[in-house]
Short mmCIF file of C-alpha atoms in Angstrom, two decimals:
data_model
loop_
_atom_site.label_atom_id
_atom_site.label_comp_id
_atom_site.label_asym_id
_atom_site.label_seq_id
_atom_site.Cartn_x
_atom_site.Cartn_y
_atom_site.Cartn_z
CA UNK J 85 19.54 70.95 -30.42
CA UNK J 86 19.35 72.28 -26.67
CA UNK J 87 21.80 70.79 -24.23
CA UNK J 88 21.24 71.54 -20.29
CA UNK J 89 24.20 72.12 -17.78
CA UNK J 90 25.60 69.30 -15.79
CA UNK J 91 23.97 68.92 -12.73
CA UNK J 92 21.17 70.67 -13.83
CA UNK J 93 18.15 68.50 -12.17
CA UNK J 94 14.23 69.15 -13.46
CA UNK J 95 13.14 70.03 -11.15
CA UNK J 96 15.64 73.35 -11.44
CA UNK J 97 14.76 72.75 -14.91
CA UNK J 98 11.20 73.61 -14.78
CA UNK J 99 11.28 76.50 -11.91
CA UNK J 100 13.97 78.40 -14.99
CA UNK J 101 11.43 77.61 -17.72
CA UNK J 102 8.41 79.05 -16.82
CA UNK J 103 9.75 82.16 -16.84
CA UNK J 104 9.52 85.38 -20.10
CA UNK J 105 12.20 87.85 -18.43
CA UNK J 106 12.95 90.59 -19.75
CA UNK J 107 16.78 92.12 -20.23
CA UNK J 108 18.23 95.21 -20.80
CA UNK J 109 20.55 95.80 -24.39
CA UNK J 110 20.17 96.15 -28.44
CA UNK J 111 22.72 92.30 -28.12
CA UNK J 112 21.53 88.77 -26.09
CA UNK J 113 23.74 89.58 -22.82
CA UNK J 114 26.06 86.47 -21.80
CA UNK J 115 23.71 85.84 -18.59
CA UNK J 116 20.46 85.07 -21.05
CA UNK J 117 22.68 82.77 -23.14
CA UNK J 118 23.60 81.07 -20.55
CA UNK J 119 20.47 80.14 -18.74
CA UNK J 120 18.54 79.23 -22.13
CA UNK J 121 21.64 76.20 -22.03
CA UNK J 122 20.05 75.68 -18.67
CA UNK J 123 16.43 74.67 -19.09
CA UNK J 124 15.24 79.13 -19.89
CA UNK J 125 12.18 78.45 -22.46
CA UNK J 126 11.43 82.23 -22.87
CA UNK J 127 12.55 86.02 -23.43
CA UNK J 128 10.26 89.06 -23.51
CA UNK J 129 11.80 91.73 -26.31
CA UNK J 130 10.73 95.47 -24.57
CA UNK J 131 11.32 98.48 -26.40
CA UNK J 132 14.86 98.71 -24.11
CA UNK J 133 16.09 96.12 -27.51
CA UNK J 134 14.91 96.97 -30.55
CA UNK J 135 16.17 100.07 -32.98
CA UNK J 136 15.25 98.35 -36.19
CA UNK J 137 14.05 95.37 -37.39
CA UNK J 138 17.36 94.12 -38.80
CA UNK J 139 19.20 94.72 -35.48
CA UNK J 140 15.53 92.66 -33.97
CA UNK J 141 16.38 89.09 -35.95
CA UNK J 142 20.32 89.57 -34.89
CA UNK J 143 19.36 89.08 -32.24
CA UNK J 144 16.71 86.35 -32.42
CA UNK J 145 19.02 83.96 -34.04
CA UNK J 146 21.35 84.26 -31.50
CA UNK J 147 19.48 83.68 -28.62
CA UNK J 148 17.89 80.42 -31.39
CA UNK J 149 22.07 79.80 -31.56
CA UNK J 150 21.78 78.21 -27.81
CA UNK J 151 18.33 77.15 -27.66
CA UNK J 152 15.73 76.78 -31.28
CA UNK J 153 12.75 76.22 -29.13
CA UNK J 154 13.03 79.07 -27.91
CA UNK J 155 9.67 81.90 -26.93
CA UNK J 156 10.39 84.62 -27.91
CA UNK J 157 7.62 87.40 -26.12
CA UNK J 158 7.03 90.98 -27.32
CA UNK J 159 3.78 94.03 -26.08
CA UNK J 160 2.59 94.50 -29.83
CA UNK J 161 -0.68 95.07 -29.80
CA UNK J 162 -0.13 97.96 -32.20
CA UNK J 163 -1.63 101.28 -32.17
CA UNK J 164 -0.84 103.20 -29.23
CA UNK J 165 0.91 99.86 -27.65
CA UNK J 166 4.16 99.43 -29.78
CA UNK J 167 8.02 98.02 -28.99
CA UNK J 168 8.84 97.50 -32.75
CA UNK J 169 7.90 100.80 -33.21
CA UNK J 170 8.40 102.37 -30.04
CA UNK J 171 10.73 104.91 -31.78
CA UNK J 172 8.63 106.44 -34.59
CA UNK J 173 5.09 105.01 -33.74
CA UNK J 174 3.35 102.18 -34.99
CA UNK J 175 2.12 101.48 -39.03
CA UNK J 176 -0.93 99.06 -37.47
CA UNK J 177 -3.23 100.64 -35.94
CA UNK J 178 -4.59 100.26 -32.48
CA UNK J 179 -7.79 97.45 -31.66
CA UNK J 180 -10.01 100.46 -31.09
CA UNK J 181 -9.58 102.07 -34.77
CA UNK J 182 -10.88 98.18 -36.26
CA UNK J 183 -13.38 97.87 -33.57
CA UNK J 184 -14.77 101.21 -35.21
CA UNK J 185 -14.47 100.11 -39.28
CA UNK J 186 -16.03 96.85 -38.14
CA UNK J 187 -14.45 94.88 -40.20
CA UNK J 188 -13.34 91.85 -39.60
CA UNK J 189 -11.76 90.27 -42.45
CA UNK J 190 -9.66 94.29 -41.72
CA UNK J 191 -8.38 92.94 -38.87
CA UNK J 192 -8.09 89.44 -39.82
CA UNK J 193 -5.67 91.44 -42.55
CA UNK J 194 -3.82 93.39 -40.49
CA UNK J 195 -2.82 91.04 -37.91
CA UNK J 196 -1.74 88.44 -40.29
CA UNK J 197 0.67 91.35 -41.67
CA UNK J 198 1.42 92.11 -37.76
CA UNK J 199 2.28 87.88 -37.58
CA UNK J 200 4.30 87.74 -40.81
CA UNK J 201 7.10 90.70 -39.89
CA UNK J 202 7.33 89.93 -36.15
CA UNK J 203 7.87 86.71 -37.43
CA UNK J 204 10.64 88.08 -39.73
CA UNK J 205 12.42 89.89 -36.73
CA UNK J 206 11.85 86.03 -34.76
CA UNK J 207 9.51 86.89 -32.57
CA UNK J 208 6.65 83.56 -32.05
CA UNK J 209 4.60 84.71 -29.27
CA UNK J 210 2.43 88.18 -29.11
CA UNK J 211 1.29 89.46 -25.79
CA UNK J 212 -2.52 90.32 -27.79
CA UNK J 213 -4.83 90.51 -28.64
CA UNK J 214 -7.03 93.12 -25.84
CA UNK J 215 -9.77 91.27 -24.72
CA UNK J 216 -11.28 93.76 -22.89
CA UNK J 217 -14.30 95.38 -22.38
CA UNK J 218 -14.37 98.82 -22.59
CA UNK J 219 -16.83 99.00 -20.59
CA UNK J 220 -15.90 102.32 -18.55
CA UNK J 221 -14.92 105.04 -20.15
CA UNK J 222 -12.59 106.40 -17.80
CA UNK J 223 -11.13 103.39 -18.21
CA UNK J 224 -7.26 104.63 -18.13
CA UNK J 225 -5.14 101.75 -18.43
CA UNK J 226 -7.56 100.22 -21.41
CA UNK J 227 -8.92 102.43 -23.53
CA UNK J 228 -8.29 102.35 -27.45
CA UNK J 229 -6.20 99.10 -27.09
CA UNK J 230 -9.97 97.22 -27.34
CA UNK J 231 -11.88 97.13 -29.59
CA UNK J 232 -14.85 98.73 -28.33
CA UNK J 233 -17.84 99.05 -25.85
CA UNK J 234 -19.35 96.84 -27.15
CA UNK J 235 -19.48 92.95 -25.56
CA UNK J 236 -20.36 91.02 -29.47
CA UNK J 237 -18.17 93.52 -31.40
CA UNK J 238 -14.82 92.93 -29.60
CA UNK J 239 -15.94 89.48 -29.02
CA UNK J 240 -15.56 89.08 -32.79
CA UNK J 241 -12.78 91.03 -34.03
CA UNK J 242 -10.43 89.25 -31.40
CA UNK J 243 -10.77 86.18 -32.81
CA UNK J 244 -10.10 87.89 -36.12
CA UNK J 245 -6.66 89.02 -34.28
CA UNK J 246 -5.88 85.22 -33.19
CA UNK J 247 -7.02 83.64 -36.37
CA UNK J 248 -5.45 86.61 -38.59
CA UNK J 249 -1.70 86.52 -36.67
CA UNK J 250 -1.66 82.21 -35.88
CA UNK J 251 -1.81 82.33 -39.85
CA UNK J 252 1.83 83.37 -40.36
CA UNK J 253 3.03 81.15 -37.02
CA UNK J 254 3.05 83.55 -33.99
CA UNK J 255 1.68 82.41 -30.94
CA UNK J 256 -1.51 84.80 -29.06
CA UNK J 257 -1.80 85.82 -26.23
CA UNK J 258 -5.17 87.92 -25.78
CA UNK J 259 -5.47 89.49 -22.53
CA UNK J 260 -6.71 90.94 -19.99
CA UNK J 261 -8.11 87.53 -18.20
CA UNK J 262 -11.27 88.22 -17.79
CA UNK J 263 -11.32 91.27 -18.58
CA UNK J 264 -9.82 94.28 -17.30
CA UNK J 265 -11.91 96.91 -19.50
CA UNK J 266 -14.81 97.60 -16.03
CA UNK J 267 -12.27 99.35 -13.96
CA UNK J 268 -10.67 102.64 -12.74
CA UNK J 269 -7.61 102.04 -11.09
CA UNK J 270 -4.50 101.11 -13.31
CA UNK J 271 -2.96 97.16 -12.20
CA UNK J 272 0.54 98.33 -13.00
CA UNK J 273 -0.05 100.85 -10.04
CA UNK J 274 -2.76 99.62 -7.82
CA UNK J 275 -5.33 96.99 -7.56
CA UNK J 276 -7.89 97.55 -9.70
CA UNK J 277 -11.60 95.68 -8.26
CA UNK J 278 -14.55 95.10 -10.64
CA UNK J 279 -17.16 94.67 -8.79
CA UNK J 280 -20.06 92.45 -11.00
CA UNK J 281 -22.40 90.21 -10.69
CA UNK J 282 -21.95 87.59 -12.23
CA UNK J 283 -24.44 87.54 -15.00
CA UNK J 284 -22.53 90.76 -16.78
CA UNK J 285 -19.09 89.18 -15.50
CA UNK J 286 -20.05 85.36 -17.76
CA UNK J 287 -22.30 87.78 -20.67
CA UNK J 288 -20.01 91.18 -21.12
CA UNK J 289 -16.70 89.49 -19.49
CA UNK J 290 -16.19 87.05 -20.66
CA UNK J 291 -17.92 86.48 -24.03
CA UNK J 292 -14.55 87.38 -26.06
CA UNK J 293 -12.33 85.57 -24.54
CA UNK J 294 -14.19 82.07 -25.17
CA UNK J 295 -13.84 83.54 -28.73
CA UNK J 296 -11.07 83.35 -28.53
CA UNK J 297 -10.69 79.79 -27.09
CA UNK J 298 -13.04 78.18 -29.88
CA UNK J 299 -10.80 80.57 -32.47
CA UNK J 300 -7.91 78.60 -31.73
CA UNK J 301 -5.68 81.25 -29.36
CA UNK J 302 -2.38 80.03 -27.91
CA UNK J 303 -1.90 81.64 -25.21
CA UNK J 304 -3.54 83.31 -21.90
CA UNK J 305 -2.70 86.58 -20.62
CA UNK J 306 -4.28 87.51 -16.40
CA UNK J 307 -4.71 90.64 -15.84
CA UNK J 308 -4.15 91.95 -11.91
CA UNK J 309 -7.63 92.35 -10.61
CA UNK J 310 -9.20 91.40 -8.01
CA UNK J 311 -12.89 90.25 -9.26
CA UNK J 312 -15.14 89.83 -6.09
CA UNK J 313 -18.13 87.52 -7.01
CA UNK J 314 -15.30 85.67 -8.84
CA UNK J 315 -12.77 85.52 -5.96
CA UNK J 316 -13.15 88.05 -3.09
CA UNK J 317 -9.44 86.98 -1.88
CA UNK J 318 -7.45 87.31 -4.16
CA UNK J 319 -6.53 88.86 -7.83
CA UNK J 320 -6.96 86.78 -10.54
CA UNK J 321 -2.73 86.44 -11.45
CA UNK J 322 -3.02 84.69 -8.09
CA UNK J 323 -6.60 83.13 -7.96
CA UNK J 324 -7.05 78.96 -9.36
CA UNK J 325 -10.80 80.02 -8.50
CA UNK J 326 -10.00 82.05 -11.84
CA UNK J 327 -7.63 79.86 -13.47
CA UNK J 328 -8.13 77.02 -12.94
CA UNK J 329 -11.86 76.12 -12.55
CA UNK J 330 -12.73 79.39 -14.66
CA UNK J 331 -10.62 79.87 -17.73
CA UNK J 332 -9.15 75.79 -17.33
CA UNK J 333 -12.60 74.01 -16.98
CA UNK J 334 -15.54 75.66 -17.11
CA UNK J 335 -14.20 77.66 -20.81
CA UNK J 336 -12.39 74.76 -21.68
CA UNK J 337 -9.57 76.70 -22.21
CA UNK J 338 -5.85 74.22 -22.21
CA UNK J 339 -3.48 76.39 -23.23
CA UNK J 340 -0.13 77.99 -22.62
CA UNK J 341 -1.38 81.58 -19.24
CA UNK J 342 0.83 83.62 -19.62
CA UNK J 343 0.58 86.06 -16.30
CA UNK J 344 1.17 90.28 -16.77
CA UNK J 345 3.98 91.33 -15.83
CA UNK J 346 5.37 90.41 -12.18
CA UNK J 347 7.22 93.43 -10.92
CA UNK J 348 3.14 95.45 -11.34
CA UNK J 349 1.99 97.61 -7.79
CA UNK J 350 -1.36 95.19 -8.64
CA UNK J 351 0.65 92.08 -6.95
CA UNK J 352 4.55 93.10 -6.45
CA UNK J 353 3.69 95.58 -3.70
CA UNK J 354 0.59 93.08 -1.88
CA UNK J 355 1.87 89.83 -2.66
CA UNK J 356 5.56 90.63 -3.23
CA UNK J 357 7.18 89.37 -5.66
CA UNK J 358 8.60 85.87 -5.23
CA UNK J 359 5.18 84.97 -3.68
CA UNK J 360 3.12 86.14 -6.38
CA UNK J 361 4.80 84.05 -8.68
CA UNK J 362 4.92 80.97 -6.89
CA UNK J 363 1.39 81.57 -5.67
CA UNK J 364 0.84 82.31 -9.60
CA UNK J 365 2.28 78.96 -10.93
CA UNK J 366 -0.17 77.11 -7.83
CA UNK J 367 -3.48 78.73 -9.27
CA UNK J 368 -2.43 77.57 -12.87
CA UNK J 369 -0.54 80.00 -13.91
CA UNK J 370 2.26 78.81 -16.97
CA UNK J 371 4.65 81.50 -17.50
CA UNK J 372 5.56 84.22 -15.59
CA UNK J 373 6.34 87.78 -17.52
CA UNK J 374 8.82 90.17 -15.68
CA UNK J 375 11.31 91.85 -17.24
CA UNK J 376 9.46 95.28 -17.86
CA UNK J 377 11.81 97.16 -15.54
CA UNK J 378 13.45 94.53 -13.29
CA UNK J 379 15.93 92.92 -16.35
CA UNK J 380 18.90 91.44 -14.82
CA UNK J 381 19.79 88.15 -13.95
CA UNK J 382 19.68 88.25 -9.77
CA UNK J 383 15.62 88.63 -10.50
CA UNK J 384 15.87 85.46 -12.34
CA UNK J 385 17.97 83.86 -10.08
CA UNK J 386 15.27 84.55 -6.99
CA UNK J 387 12.92 83.72 -8.63
CA UNK J 388 14.09 80.25 -9.47
CA UNK J 389 15.26 79.39 -6.32
CA UNK J 390 11.41 81.41 -4.84
CA UNK J 391 10.17 78.04 -6.73
CA UNK J 392 11.94 75.27 -6.11
CA UNK J 393 11.90 76.45 -2.16
CA UNK J 394 8.50 76.67 -3.38
CA UNK J 395 7.60 72.16 -4.03
CA UNK J 396 10.65 71.35 -1.31
CA UNK J 397 8.60 73.38 1.59
CA UNK J 398 5.24 72.02 -0.13
CA UNK J 399 3.39 75.04 -1.26
CA UNK J 400 4.16 74.50 -4.80
CA UNK J 401 3.15 70.58 -5.39
CA UNK J 402 6.25 69.33 -7.29
CA UNK J 403 3.53 68.51 -10.58
CA UNK J 404 1.83 71.49 -11.13
CA UNK J 405 5.35 72.80 -11.64
CA UNK J 406 6.34 70.26 -14.27
CA UNK J 407 3.14 71.32 -15.63
CA UNK J 408 3.89 74.40 -16.34
CA UNK J 409 7.22 73.99 -18.04
CA UNK J 410 5.05 70.79 -19.82
CA UNK J 411 2.46 74.04 -21.37
CA UNK J 412 5.23 76.20 -21.71
CA UNK J 413 7.88 73.68 -23.89
CA UNK J 414 4.51 72.57 -26.13
CA UNK J 415 3.74 76.45 -27.29
CA UNK J 416 7.42 76.77 -28.83
CA UNK J 417 7.41 73.41 -30.02
CA UNK J 418 4.18 74.37 -32.11
CA UNK J 419 6.02 78.23 -33.27
CA UNK J 420 9.24 76.04 -34.15
CA UNK J 421 7.24 73.95 -35.49
CA UNK J 422 5.36 76.83 -38.07
CA UNK J 423 8.41 78.63 -38.14
CA UNK J 424 9.67 75.33 -40.10
CA UNK J 425 6.59 75.42 -42.05
CA UNK J 426 6.55 77.79 -45.72
CA UNK J 427 3.47 78.23 -45.21
CA UNK J 428 3.09 80.08 -42.41
CA UNK J 429 4.57 82.79 -43.34
CA UNK J 430 1.38 84.69 -45.36
CA UNK J 431 2.15 87.43 -48.28
CA UNK J 432 3.13 90.88 -47.74
CA UNK J 433 0.38 93.25 -47.08
CA UNK J 434 2.51 96.70 -46.63
CA UNK J 435 -0.25 99.31 -46.71
CA UNK J 436 -2.30 97.32 -45.28
CA UNK J 437 -1.87 99.66 -41.67
CA UNK J 438 -2.40 102.98 -43.24
CA UNK J 439 -5.34 102.12 -45.50
CA UNK J 440 -7.04 100.07 -41.97
CA UNK J 441 -6.38 103.71 -40.54
CA UNK J 442 -7.79 105.62 -43.21
CA UNK J 443 -11.22 104.29 -42.83
CA UNK J 444 -11.88 104.34 -39.43
CA UNK J 445 -11.40 107.53 -39.46
CA UNK J 446 -14.08 109.44 -38.91
CA UNK J 447 -14.56 113.68 -40.41
CA UNK J 448 -16.96 116.25 -38.55
CA UNK J 449 -17.67 119.33 -40.43
CA UNK J 450 -19.58 122.68 -38.75
CA UNK J 451 -20.67 125.67 -41.20
CA UNK J 452 -18.66 127.60 -41.84
CA UNK J 453 -13.89 127.43 -42.92
CA UNK J 454 -13.70 123.74 -42.88
CA UNK J 455 -10.53 122.14 -44.55
CA UNK J 456 -7.08 123.22 -44.03
CA UNK J 457 -5.60 125.03 -46.66
CA UNK J 458 -2.38 126.61 -45.27
CA UNK J 459 0.24 126.54 -42.82
CA UNK J 460 -1.43 126.20 -39.12
CA UNK J 461 -0.41 126.05 -35.69
CA UNK J 462 -0.83 122.85 -33.96
CA UNK J 463 -1.42 122.79 -30.80
CA UNK J 464 -0.59 118.99 -29.56
CA UNK J 465 -2.38 118.39 -25.61
CA UNK J 466 -0.32 115.41 -23.98
CA UNK J 467 -2.22 113.55 -21.00
CA UNK J 468 0.48 111.68 -19.33
CA UNK J 469 0.74 108.19 -20.58
CA UNK J 470 0.18 105.02 -18.55
CA UNK J 471 2.96 102.50 -18.19
CA UNK J 472 1.48 100.33 -20.86
CA UNK J 473 1.96 103.06 -23.92
CA UNK J 474 5.82 104.35 -22.48
CA UNK J 475 6.51 107.69 -22.69
CA UNK J 476 8.35 108.19 -25.78
CA UNK J 477 6.43 106.17 -28.32
CA UNK J 478 6.14 110.09 -30.54
CA UNK J 479 2.47 110.02 -31.60
CA UNK J 480 0.31 113.45 -33.28
CA UNK J 481 -0.52 114.58 -36.60
CA UNK J 482 1.47 118.13 -35.86
CA UNK J 483 5.10 116.54 -38.84
CA UNK J 484 2.11 114.35 -41.43
CA UNK J 485 1.04 118.29 -41.13
CA UNK J 486 4.79 120.12 -41.51
CA UNK J 487 5.79 117.75 -44.31
CA UNK J 488 2.13 118.64 -46.29
CA UNK J 489 2.45 121.66 -45.14
CA UNK J 490 5.85 124.00 -45.04
CA UNK J 491 5.42 126.55 -42.44
CA UNK J 492 3.80 124.70 -40.46
CA UNK J 493 4.06 125.23 -36.67
CA UNK J 494 4.13 122.91 -33.60
CA UNK J 495 3.47 122.69 -29.93
CA UNK J 496 2.86 120.64 -26.34
CA UNK J 497 1.13 121.80 -23.39
CA UNK J 498 -0.22 120.33 -20.51
CA UNK J 499 -1.82 121.64 -16.88
CA UNK J 500 -4.91 124.46 -16.23
CA UNK J 501 -3.11 127.09 -19.05
CA UNK J 502 -3.16 124.93 -21.42
CA UNK J 503 -5.68 126.90 -23.81
CA UNK J 504 -3.83 130.50 -23.03
CA UNK J 505 -0.65 128.85 -23.75
CA UNK J 506 -1.38 127.75 -26.69
CA UNK J 507 -3.33 130.45 -27.54
CA UNK J 508 -0.54 132.98 -27.14
CA UNK J 509 1.76 130.87 -29.10
CA UNK J 510 -0.36 130.44 -31.96
CA UNK J 511 -0.27 134.16 -32.60
CA UNK J 512 -3.31 134.15 -35.25
CA UNK J 513 -2.29 131.90 -36.93
CA UNK J 514 -5.19 129.23 -37.53
CA UNK J 515 -4.72 126.32 -34.66
CA UNK J 516 -5.03 122.37 -35.13
CA UNK J 517 -5.84 121.46 -31.44
CA UNK J 518 -4.57 117.84 -31.40
CA UNK J 519 -5.97 115.28 -27.75
CA UNK J 520 -6.44 112.22 -26.43
CA UNK J 521 -8.88 110.69 -24.31
CA UNK J 522 -10.38 114.48 -23.75
CA UNK J 523 -13.53 113.01 -21.99
CA UNK J 524 -11.70 112.11 -19.11
CA UNK J 525 -8.95 115.16 -18.72
CA UNK J 526 -10.92 118.31 -17.98
CA UNK J 527 -7.86 120.73 -18.02
CA UNK J 528 -7.89 119.41 -22.12
CA UNK J 529 -11.28 120.09 -22.71
CA UNK J 530 -11.04 123.65 -21.14
CA UNK J 531 -8.59 124.20 -23.58
CA UNK J 532 -10.13 122.92 -26.40
CA UNK J 533 -12.57 125.40 -24.68
CA UNK J 534 -10.50 128.47 -25.11
CA UNK J 535 -9.41 127.68 -28.07
CA UNK J 536 -13.43 127.83 -29.81
CA UNK J 537 -13.84 131.08 -28.77
CA UNK J 538 -11.30 132.73 -29.70
CA UNK J 539 -11.21 131.13 -33.04
CA UNK J 540 -13.75 129.16 -34.47
CA UNK J 541 -12.44 127.71 -37.39
CA UNK J 542 -10.26 125.83 -35.33
CA UNK J 543 -9.55 122.12 -35.32
CA UNK J 544 -10.38 119.08 -33.06
CA UNK J 545 -8.54 116.25 -34.01
CA UNK J 546 -9.37 113.72 -31.54
CA UNK J 547 -6.48 110.75 -31.47
CA UNK J 548 -7.98 109.34 -28.62
CA UNK J 549 -12.13 107.73 -27.43
CA UNK J 550 -14.08 110.38 -28.69
CA UNK J 551 -16.53 110.43 -25.98
CA UNK J 552 -17.88 114.36 -26.77
CA UNK J 553 -19.42 115.79 -28.95
CA UNK J 554 -17.87 116.35 -32.21
CA UNK J 555 -17.39 120.23 -31.95
CA UNK J 556 -14.62 123.04 -33.70
CA UNK J 557 -15.07 124.00 -37.15
CA UNK J 558 -13.72 120.48 -38.10
CA UNK J 559 -13.47 117.52 -35.86
CA UNK J 560 -11.32 114.30 -36.60
CA UNK J 561 -11.39 111.05 -34.88
CA UNK J 562 -8.57 108.86 -35.23
CA UNK J 563 -9.90 106.43 -32.52
CA UNK J 564 -5.53 105.42 -31.78
CA UNK J 565 -2.70 107.00 -31.58
CA UNK J 566 -0.31 105.06 -33.97
CA UNK J 567 1.71 106.53 -36.41
CA UNK J 568 -0.59 105.33 -39.36
CA UNK J 569 -3.71 106.94 -37.29
CA UNK J 570 -1.83 111.09 -37.53
CA UNK J 571 -0.92 110.06 -40.79
CA UNK J 572 -4.98 109.96 -42.01
CA UNK J 573 -6.02 112.59 -40.28
CA UNK J 574 -3.65 114.79 -41.86
CA UNK J 575 -5.44 113.98 -45.06
CA UNK J 576 -8.24 114.32 -43.79
CA UNK J 577 -7.87 117.65 -42.59
CA UNK J 578 -6.57 118.16 -45.79
CA UNK J 579 -9.97 117.55 -47.30
CA UNK J 580 -12.19 118.60 -44.52
#
């Protein structure tokens, strides 16, 4: 049972309760444990907090020794965005692969198995799924994180994912409201703007969120984007028109509203971190995600102080802060009840991720030699990763081909001379070119052109959103770069 430090009043407890901070290390630091006794109701885990599932379970147990009704959040979309398997690559394909299969029952089953594993680790709030319709093929931050570009498809898979995940007692956090799929700017760095008319917004962007709400999503995450047709002045995270009038009023959503990371450039560089947090709560947000970059006690104290000062100055109504804190605690109570219910932990389905990845693969064969039958040179063309994906997560098919075809050699290339460099490194071997969103990177397309001109038996594996016409003796599209997508691609190359 939670006890609070003597002298900690309701206002300061509420200000602490709405924060979802991160921290460093694979064990709970003393300052986090102390804050839990003072009213902190949520923490966020990132890749830096994860060594293996057993360690995460021990970490969450350590945290719950201070506060049993604790929200432990993680950004585990699976596919390209994984925190639980950040060192190995995900055991589950991401949303785009599931959308390519287009079997909502499979999506529900994958989300349920993911939820089961998260629950075993003590995680009870997942910042997923992405309900963004990937309307802009050049989107630098969504891409394979979306189920696809078709609104109806995204809506039905968003609902299936929410249902599957929450059947295990792990709350879904559907994102990024009101829709991040038509942006050309990464909100980690700057503030994107979506210039849509109201009809398109309601018929395309909002439909997956309606489906998620109907499916009972327990949380919704805001987007740091400006949508002038809704609010010409403020980004969604800070907009009362968008969070209170639209999401709560028009769409009838009554669950937890979580902000995207508040230290992201789209908000922090424009409004400042402390002022942005106050504006977000005032607009209707309930929980403040912070800690992807700023993960120290000083940040938590500054934000708590900013919220208290805003209430005392009249900038932030005290009842709005109290309502936000109550919603955080309410979700924590739901997850606690589900955790104690044996029915909330389903039967294991350990192979469902690989089975789904295999179903997502599409193969295009050209005339001439197609199957890969002997050692090859795997040339991986690596784009700069966005912050959501992270630079440390391994991807590709090289490791699997090295295992399946002894003597296979791998290399990684980037830049305008990547094709020529790969060709020289191959030394006459047959080449497997591995790309990721080739359509977004002219240098990558040129590299593949160089390889195909020199070796028509070159095979191409696209592990991003496939856009270009399939080319090469064998073209494999995996619709994502999870570890299991690499396994499925390697199997497809050998099968021809």
